[in-house]
Amino acid sequence: MPDTISSTVSPLGSLEVLSQHEVNRLRDTSKAGLHDLLRRCALAVLSSGNMTDDSLVLMETYHDFDIEVIQQDRGIRLKVTNAPAEAFVDGKMIRGIRGHLSSVLRDIVYVYNEIQHHSRFDLTTAEGTTNAVFHILRKAGTLKPGRDPSIVVCWGGHSIAREEYEYTKDVGYHLGLRELDICTGCGPGAMKGPMKGANLAHAKQRIQDGRYLGISEPGIIAAEAPNPLVNELVVMPDIEKRLEAFIRLGHGIIVFPGGVGTAEEILYLLGILLHPDNANMRMPVIFTGPASASDYFKRIDEFLVYTLGEQVRSKYRIIVDDPTEVARLMREGIDDVTNFRREHQDAYHYNWRLTIARDFQETFEPTHEAMGSLALHRNQPVHELAANLRRAFSGIVAGNVKENGIRAIEAKGPFSLHAEPELMRRLDELLGSFVAQGRMKLPGRDYEPCYRLV
């Protein structure tokens, strides 16, 4: 049995009081309640530093864990029962973990009460969705109107080779020396490395207010606990709003080696940048990794060019084994973003000008029926094909690491994907290369494909 501790703590930050209705929703264990969502996310946060990123294993290991919101006259308290002992020092919850737990509670309450069930946000429209993302970020305090553009979004795999992880640290270090901040999905691997490197560089540059933003969503939080370097955590309601938050908030994007989840993010990003309305948009994008990752980016590049056309290469640069050059070009690119937004009187802290089509905003539930009906052919605008390819990869991610997706695969078998023959062959080849490179394996169990091509 794992070591556990039971304790009662006060949340950090601005969330000090809740209404009785909000407390009751957080206690409600029915499908309509929020207790199960809060419990799964809280357990992941309290397990920060745990070697497993398998949410099912985590829930089974701490099957008797629970969290309760206690309403008091002076504010609320959080009672955790049988929580992982590593979240405490001498019986007191580690302050950073306590802060992450508070952020999770804040965003779950805010999204449910003010976004999902509020008439002022029409989430069926592009404008309503973009406004919702803005308000969630503003509530979390991540929008800093007085700061010049500096946020570099870093994407990549959570379970990568040591050499690749060290490379992400080197890139982060050189970004930090150039006074750039880091925004990631807040998990381990390629999300932790850049923050670790930037943290050291910021200390050398005597930067006291370095930003290490983590943007996640409940399914990801449950699978990948926030790494301890994150000092600003935001939990978006779903993956589509999470990805939009990255694009609207970030000023440049670096993609490190990863697996299917990283490919999904690449397709989301390029599908948006290929939209005709965004032809003149400034957004530096760099794919990079150590020399050992050159084949990974070669495969990605070949797949992108075949599916989206030669013009897609104008939207990104591939730099192998040169952290200094990556950081230098990213600094130049963000300076260009600053000048562009100044000339057009655009906000530095949120990219309102960017067009994001509804195909990239609508929540995609990767059911067997939805996966089987995806239009995976090239007889459509490239940004629409990118949206459908992203959904296919999203379903594969769900079938690999998300609890609901894993259970759906166990119950009904692999997803069936329909595509034109050559595209199907290339998709299968790309995914096969991920397997061969060890990018589709979870700690504790061998990888088994959750899809079949028909």
Coordinates of C-alpha atoms in Angstrom, one line a residue:
M1 CA 0.0 0.0 0.0
P2 CA 1.3 3.5 -0.8
D3 CA 2.0 6.0 1.9
T4 CA -0.8 8.4 2.3
I5 CA -1.7 11.5 4.4
S6 CA -5.1 13.1 5.3
S7 CA -5.2 16.8 5.8
T8 CA -7.2 20.0 5.6
V9 CA -5.8 23.1 3.8
S10 CA -7.0 26.5 2.6
P11 CA -6.8 27.2 -1.1
L12 CA -4.3 29.8 -2.3
G13 CA -5.2 32.7 -4.5
S14 CA -8.4 34.6 -5.0
L15 CA -10.8 31.7 -4.6
E16 CA -11.7 32.1 -0.9
V17 CA -15.4 31.8 -0.9
L18 CA -18.0 29.7 -2.8
S19 CA -21.7 29.8 -2.9
Q20 CA -23.6 26.9 -1.3
H21 CA -24.8 25.9 -4.8
E22 CA -21.2 25.7 -6.0
V23 CA -20.1 23.7 -3.0
N24 CA -23.0 21.3 -3.5
R25 CA -22.0 20.8 -7.2
L26 CA -18.4 20.0 -6.1
R27 CA -19.8 17.4 -3.6
D28 CA -22.3 15.9 -6.0
T29 CA -21.1 12.4 -6.9
S30 CA -23.7 11.9 -9.7
K31 CA -23.0 12.3 -13.4
A32 CA -24.4 15.8 -13.2
G33 CA -22.0 16.7 -10.3
L34 CA -18.4 17.9 -10.4
H35 CA -17.0 15.7 -7.6
D36 CA -15.5 13.0 -9.8
L37 CA -13.8 15.6 -12.0
L38 CA -12.4 17.4 -9.1
R39 CA -11.2 14.1 -7.5
R40 CA -9.4 12.9 -10.6
C41 CA -7.7 16.2 -11.2
A42 CA -6.8 16.7 -7.5
L43 CA -5.2 13.2 -7.3
A44 CA -3.1 13.9 -10.3
V45 CA -1.9 17.2 -8.9
L46 CA -1.1 15.6 -5.5
S47 CA 0.8 12.9 -7.4
S48 CA 3.2 15.4 -9.0
G49 CA 6.6 13.7 -9.3
N50 CA 5.0 10.2 -9.5
M51 CA 6.7 8.1 -12.2
T52 CA 3.4 6.9 -13.8
D53 CA 1.4 8.9 -16.2
D54 CA -1.3 6.2 -16.5
S55 CA -4.5 7.7 -15.0
L56 CA -6.1 4.3 -14.6
V57 CA -3.2 2.9 -12.6
L58 CA -3.1 6.1 -10.5
M59 CA -6.8 5.8 -9.6
E60 CA -6.5 2.2 -8.8
T61 CA -3.4 2.8 -6.6
Y62 CA -5.2 5.5 -4.6
H63 CA -8.7 4.1 -4.9
D64 CA -9.6 5.4 -1.4
F65 CA -8.4 9.0 -2.1
D66 CA -11.1 11.6 -1.7
I67 CA -11.4 15.4 -1.6
E68 CA -14.1 17.5 0.0
V69 CA -14.9 21.2 -0.1
I70 CA -15.9 22.4 3.3
Q71 CA -17.9 25.6 3.6
Q72 CA -17.0 27.8 6.6
D73 CA -17.9 31.3 7.7
R74 CA -14.4 32.6 7.0
G75 CA -14.1 30.9 3.6
I76 CA -13.6 27.4 2.2
R77 CA -11.3 24.6 3.2
L78 CA -10.2 21.5 1.2
K79 CA -10.2 18.2 3.0
V80 CA -8.1 15.5 1.4
T81 CA -8.3 11.9 2.6
N82 CA -5.6 9.3 1.8
A83 CA -3.6 11.7 -0.4
P84 CA -0.1 10.7 -1.8
A85 CA 2.4 11.3 1.0
E86 CA 4.9 12.9 -1.5
A87 CA 2.6 16.0 -1.7
F88 CA 3.6 16.8 1.9
V89 CA 6.6 17.8 3.9
D90 CA 6.5 17.1 7.7
G91 CA 2.7 16.9 7.4
K92 CA 2.2 20.2 5.5
M93 CA 1.2 20.3 1.8
I94 CA 4.0 21.6 -0.5
R95 CA 3.1 25.2 -1.4
G96 CA 3.4 24.8 -5.1
I97 CA 1.2 21.7 -5.1
R98 CA -1.3 23.6 -3.0
G99 CA -1.3 26.4 -5.5
H100 CA -1.9 24.0 -8.4
L101 CA -4.8 22.3 -6.5
S102 CA -6.3 25.8 -5.9
S103 CA -6.0 26.6 -9.6
V104 CA -7.7 23.4 -10.6
L105 CA -10.6 24.2 -8.2
R106 CA -10.8 27.8 -9.4
D107 CA -11.0 26.8 -13.1
I108 CA -13.5 24.0 -12.6
V109 CA -15.8 26.2 -10.7
Y110 CA -15.4 29.2 -13.1
V111 CA -15.9 27.2 -16.3
Y112 CA -19.0 25.4 -15.1
N113 CA -20.7 28.4 -13.5
E114 CA -19.6 31.3 -15.7
I115 CA -18.7 29.7 -19.1
Q116 CA -20.6 26.5 -19.9
H117 CA -23.9 27.6 -18.2
H118 CA -23.9 31.3 -18.9
S119 CA -26.0 32.9 -21.6
R120 CA -23.4 35.5 -22.5
F121 CA -21.1 32.9 -24.0
D122 CA -22.5 31.2 -27.1
L123 CA -20.0 28.3 -27.5
T124 CA -21.6 27.4 -30.8
T125 CA -20.0 30.4 -32.5
A126 CA -16.4 31.3 -33.2
E127 CA -16.7 34.7 -31.4
G128 CA -18.4 33.1 -28.3
T129 CA -15.7 30.5 -28.0
T130 CA -12.8 32.9 -28.4
N131 CA -14.4 35.2 -25.8
A132 CA -14.8 32.2 -23.4
V133 CA -11.1 31.3 -23.8
F134 CA -10.2 35.0 -23.1
H135 CA -12.3 35.1 -19.9
I136 CA -10.9 31.9 -18.6
L137 CA -7.3 33.2 -19.1
R138 CA -8.2 36.5 -17.6
K139 CA -9.8 34.9 -14.5
A140 CA -6.6 32.9 -14.0
G141 CA -4.5 36.1 -14.2
T142 CA -2.4 35.0 -17.1
L143 CA -3.1 38.1 -19.3
K144 CA -0.5 40.7 -18.7
P145 CA -1.3 43.8 -20.8
G146 CA 1.7 45.8 -19.6
R147 CA 4.4 43.2 -20.8
D148 CA 6.0 43.0 -24.2
P149 CA 5.5 39.8 -26.2
S150 CA 7.8 37.1 -24.7
I151 CA 5.8 33.9 -24.5
V152 CA 7.2 30.9 -26.3
V153 CA 4.8 27.9 -26.4
C154 CA 6.7 24.6 -26.3
W155 CA 5.1 21.4 -27.4
G156 CA 6.5 17.9 -27.5
G157 CA 6.3 14.4 -26.0
H158 CA 5.8 13.8 -22.3
S159 CA 7.8 10.5 -22.4
I160 CA 10.9 11.2 -24.4
A161 CA 14.5 9.9 -24.5
R162 CA 17.0 11.4 -22.0
E163 CA 19.0 13.0 -24.9
E164 CA 15.8 14.7 -26.2
Y165 CA 14.9 15.9 -22.7
E166 CA 18.4 17.4 -22.2
Y167 CA 18.0 19.1 -25.5
T168 CA 14.8 20.8 -24.5
K169 CA 16.6 22.1 -21.4
D170 CA 19.3 23.5 -23.6
V171 CA 16.8 25.3 -25.8
G172 CA 14.9 26.6 -22.7
Y173 CA 18.2 27.9 -21.3
H174 CA 19.0 29.9 -24.4
L175 CA 15.4 31.2 -24.6
G176 CA 15.7 32.3 -21.0
L177 CA 19.0 34.1 -21.6
R178 CA 17.1 36.1 -24.2
E179 CA 14.4 37.1 -21.6
L180 CA 11.8 34.9 -23.1
D181 CA 9.1 33.0 -21.0
I182 CA 7.8 29.5 -21.4
C183 CA 4.3 28.2 -21.9
T184 CA 3.7 24.4 -22.1
G185 CA 1.1 21.7 -21.4
C186 CA 2.6 21.6 -17.9
G187 CA 3.5 17.9 -17.8
P188 CA 6.9 16.1 -17.8
G189 CA 9.3 15.6 -20.7
A190 CA 9.4 18.2 -23.4
M191 CA 7.1 20.3 -21.2
K192 CA 9.3 20.3 -18.2
G193 CA 12.7 20.6 -19.8
P194 CA 12.3 24.1 -21.4
M195 CA 11.0 25.5 -18.1
K196 CA 14.0 24.0 -16.2
G197 CA 16.5 25.5 -18.6
A198 CA 14.7 28.9 -18.7
N199 CA 14.6 28.9 -14.9
L200 CA 18.4 28.7 -14.7
A201 CA 18.9 31.3 -17.4
H202 CA 16.4 33.7 -15.7
A203 CA 18.3 33.4 -12.5
K204 CA 21.6 34.2 -14.3
Q205 CA 19.9 37.2 -15.9
R206 CA 18.5 38.3 -12.5
I207 CA 14.9 38.0 -13.9
Q208 CA 12.6 38.0 -10.9
D209 CA 9.3 37.6 -12.7
G210 CA 10.0 34.8 -15.2
R211 CA 6.8 33.1 -16.3
Y212 CA 6.3 29.3 -16.5
L213 CA 2.7 28.9 -17.7
G214 CA 1.0 25.5 -17.9
I215 CA -2.2 25.2 -19.9
S216 CA -4.0 21.9 -19.5
E217 CA -7.5 20.3 -19.5
P218 CA -9.0 17.8 -17.1
G219 CA -8.2 14.7 -19.2
I220 CA -4.6 15.7 -19.5
I221 CA -4.3 16.8 -15.9
A222 CA -5.5 13.4 -14.8
A223 CA -2.8 11.7 -16.9
E224 CA 0.0 14.2 -16.6
A225 CA 0.3 16.0 -13.2
P226 CA 1.6 19.6 -13.5
N227 CA 5.4 19.7 -13.2
P228 CA 6.6 21.7 -10.1
L229 CA 8.2 24.5 -12.2
V230 CA 4.8 25.8 -13.4
N231 CA 4.0 29.0 -11.6
E232 CA 0.8 29.8 -13.5
L233 CA -1.6 27.0 -14.1
V234 CA -4.8 27.2 -16.2
V235 CA -7.3 24.4 -16.7
M236 CA -9.3 24.7 -19.9
P237 CA -12.6 22.7 -20.2
D238 CA -11.5 20.7 -23.3
I239 CA -8.6 20.2 -25.7
E240 CA -9.9 22.5 -28.4
K241 CA -10.1 25.5 -26.0
R242 CA -6.7 24.5 -24.6
L243 CA -5.2 24.6 -28.0
E244 CA -6.8 27.9 -28.8
A245 CA -5.5 29.3 -25.5
F246 CA -1.9 28.4 -26.6
I247 CA -2.3 30.1 -30.0
R248 CA -4.0 33.2 -28.7
L249 CA -1.6 33.6 -25.7
G250 CA 1.7 32.6 -27.3
H251 CA 3.9 34.8 -29.4
G252 CA 6.0 32.0 -31.0
I253 CA 5.9 28.2 -31.0
I254 CA 8.6 25.5 -30.7
V255 CA 7.8 21.9 -31.3
F256 CA 10.1 19.2 -29.9
P257 CA 10.0 15.5 -30.7
G258 CA 6.9 13.7 -29.5
G259 CA 4.3 11.2 -30.6
V260 CA 0.7 11.3 -31.7
G261 CA -0.3 14.2 -29.3
T262 CA 2.5 16.3 -30.8
A263 CA 1.4 15.5 -34.3
E264 CA -2.2 16.6 -33.3
E265 CA -0.9 19.9 -32.1
I266 CA 1.2 20.5 -35.2
L267 CA -1.9 19.8 -37.4
Y268 CA -4.0 22.2 -35.3
L269 CA -1.4 24.9 -35.6
L270 CA -0.7 24.6 -39.3
G271 CA -4.4 24.2 -40.2
I272 CA -5.0 27.6 -38.6
L273 CA -2.0 29.3 -40.2
L274 CA -3.0 27.9 -43.6
H275 CA -6.4 29.5 -43.4
P276 CA -6.5 32.3 -46.1
D277 CA -7.5 34.9 -43.5
N278 CA -4.2 34.3 -41.7
A279 CA -1.9 34.6 -44.7
N280 CA -0.1 37.6 -43.3
M281 CA -0.1 36.6 -39.6
R282 CA 3.2 36.7 -37.7
M283 CA 3.8 33.5 -35.8
P284 CA 7.4 32.1 -35.7
V285 CA 7.2 28.3 -35.6
I286 CA 10.3 26.1 -35.2
F287 CA 10.6 22.2 -35.1
T288 CA 13.7 21.2 -33.3
G289 CA 15.5 18.3 -31.6
P290 CA 18.9 16.7 -31.2
A291 CA 20.6 15.0 -34.1
S292 CA 18.9 11.7 -33.1
A293 CA 15.5 13.3 -33.8
S294 CA 16.2 14.2 -37.4
D295 CA 14.3 11.2 -38.8
Y296 CA 11.3 12.1 -36.7
F297 CA 11.0 15.6 -38.2
K298 CA 11.8 14.2 -41.7
R299 CA 8.8 11.9 -41.4
I300 CA 6.6 14.7 -40.0
D301 CA 7.7 17.0 -42.8
E302 CA 7.0 14.4 -45.6
F303 CA 3.5 13.7 -44.2
L304 CA 2.7 17.4 -43.9
V305 CA 3.8 18.1 -47.5
Y306 CA 1.9 15.2 -48.9
T307 CA -1.3 16.0 -47.1
L308 CA -1.3 19.8 -47.0
G309 CA 0.9 20.7 -50.0
E310 CA 4.4 22.2 -50.5
Q311 CA 3.2 25.6 -49.2
V312 CA 3.0 24.2 -45.7
R313 CA 6.8 24.5 -45.4
S314 CA 6.6 28.3 -45.4
K315 CA 4.9 28.1 -42.0
Y316 CA 7.7 26.4 -40.1
R317 CA 11.5 25.9 -39.9
I318 CA 13.3 22.7 -39.0
I319 CA 16.5 23.2 -37.0
V320 CA 18.4 20.1 -35.8
D321 CA 20.9 20.1 -32.9
D322 CA 21.4 23.8 -32.5
P323 CA 19.7 25.3 -29.4
T324 CA 21.4 28.7 -29.8
E325 CA 20.2 29.2 -33.3
V326 CA 16.7 28.1 -32.3
A327 CA 16.6 30.7 -29.5
R328 CA 18.2 33.4 -31.6
L329 CA 15.6 33.0 -34.4
M330 CA 12.7 32.8 -31.9
R331 CA 13.9 36.1 -30.4
E332 CA 14.0 37.7 -33.8
G333 CA 10.6 36.2 -34.7
I334 CA 9.0 37.5 -31.5
D335 CA 10.5 41.0 -32.1
D336 CA 8.8 40.9 -35.5
V337 CA 5.5 39.9 -33.8
T338 CA 5.9 42.9 -31.5
N339 CA 6.4 45.3 -34.4
F340 CA 3.5 43.8 -36.3
R341 CA 1.1 44.2 -33.4
R342 CA 2.3 47.7 -32.6
E343 CA 1.8 48.7 -36.3
H344 CA -1.7 47.2 -36.3
Q345 CA -2.6 48.4 -32.7
D346 CA -3.2 44.8 -31.7
A347 CA -3.0 43.6 -28.1
Y348 CA 0.3 42.0 -27.0
H349 CA -1.4 39.7 -24.5
Y350 CA -4.1 38.0 -26.6
N351 CA -4.2 37.5 -30.4
W352 CA -7.6 38.6 -31.3
R353 CA -6.7 39.1 -35.0
L354 CA -6.1 35.4 -35.7
T355 CA -8.9 33.6 -37.5
I356 CA -9.8 30.1 -36.0
A357 CA -12.4 28.3 -38.0
R358 CA -15.2 26.4 -36.2
D359 CA -13.6 23.0 -37.3
F360 CA -10.8 23.8 -34.8
Q361 CA -13.1 25.0 -32.0
E362 CA -15.9 22.4 -31.9
T363 CA -15.4 19.8 -29.2
F364 CA -14.6 16.5 -30.8
E365 CA -15.6 13.4 -28.8
P366 CA -13.6 10.5 -30.2
T367 CA -16.3 7.9 -30.2
H368 CA -16.0 4.9 -32.5
E369 CA -18.8 6.5 -34.7
A370 CA -17.1 9.9 -34.8
M371 CA -13.7 8.4 -35.7
G372 CA -15.2 6.3 -38.4
S373 CA -16.9 9.2 -40.1
L374 CA -13.9 11.5 -40.4
A375 CA -13.2 12.8 -44.0
L376 CA -9.6 11.8 -44.5
H377 CA -9.0 12.7 -48.2
R378 CA -7.3 15.5 -50.1
N379 CA -10.4 16.7 -52.0
Q380 CA -11.1 19.5 -49.6
P381 CA -9.4 22.8 -48.5
V382 CA -6.1 22.1 -46.8
H383 CA -7.2 23.7 -43.5
E384 CA -10.3 21.5 -43.4
L385 CA -8.2 18.4 -44.0
A386 CA -5.8 19.5 -41.3
A387 CA -8.8 19.7 -38.9
N388 CA -9.9 16.2 -39.7
L389 CA -6.4 14.8 -39.4
R390 CA -6.1 16.5 -36.1
R391 CA -9.3 14.9 -34.9
A392 CA -8.0 11.5 -36.0
F393 CA -4.8 12.0 -33.9
S394 CA -6.9 13.3 -31.0
G395 CA -8.8 10.1 -31.0
I396 CA -5.6 8.1 -31.0
V397 CA -4.3 10.1 -28.1
A398 CA -7.6 9.5 -26.2
G399 CA -7.4 5.7 -26.9
N400 CA -3.8 5.7 -25.5
V401 CA -3.8 7.8 -22.4
K402 CA -7.2 9.1 -21.4
E403 CA -9.4 7.0 -19.1
N404 CA -12.6 7.3 -21.1
G405 CA -10.8 6.5 -24.4
I406 CA -9.0 3.5 -22.9
R407 CA -12.2 2.1 -21.5
A408 CA -14.0 2.6 -24.9
I409 CA -11.2 0.7 -26.7
E410 CA -11.4 -2.1 -24.1
A411 CA -15.2 -2.3 -24.7
K412 CA -15.5 -2.0 -28.4
G413 CA -12.0 -2.7 -29.8
P414 CA -9.9 -0.3 -32.0
F415 CA -11.2 2.7 -33.8
S416 CA -11.7 2.3 -37.5
L417 CA -10.3 5.1 -39.7
H418 CA -11.4 5.5 -43.4
A419 CA -9.1 7.4 -45.8
E420 CA -8.1 7.4 -49.4
P421 CA -5.6 4.6 -50.0
E422 CA -2.3 6.6 -50.4
L423 CA -3.2 9.0 -47.5
M424 CA -4.1 5.9 -45.4
R425 CA -0.8 4.3 -46.3
R426 CA 1.2 7.4 -45.3
L427 CA -0.8 7.9 -42.1
D428 CA -0.1 4.3 -41.1
E429 CA 3.5 4.7 -42.0
L430 CA 3.9 7.8 -39.9
L431 CA 2.2 6.1 -36.9
G432 CA 4.3 3.1 -37.5
S433 CA 7.5 5.2 -37.3
F434 CA 6.3 6.5 -33.9
V435 CA 6.1 3.0 -32.7
A436 CA 9.5 2.0 -34.1
Q437 CA 11.0 5.1 -32.4
G438 CA 9.5 4.2 -29.1
R439 CA 7.1 7.2 -29.1
M440 CA 3.9 5.2 -28.6
K441 CA 4.7 3.4 -25.4
L442 CA 3.4 4.1 -21.9
P443 CA 5.3 3.3 -18.7
G444 CA 3.9 0.1 -17.1
R445 CA 2.5 -1.5 -20.3
D446 CA 3.4 -2.2 -23.9
Y447 CA 1.9 -0.1 -26.6
E448 CA -1.1 -1.6 -28.5
P449 CA -2.6 0.3 -31.4
C450 CA -6.0 1.7 -30.6
Y451 CA -6.9 2.1 -34.3
R452 CA -7.1 0.2 -37.5
L453 CA -7.2 1.5 -41.1
V454 CA -9.9 0.2 -43.3

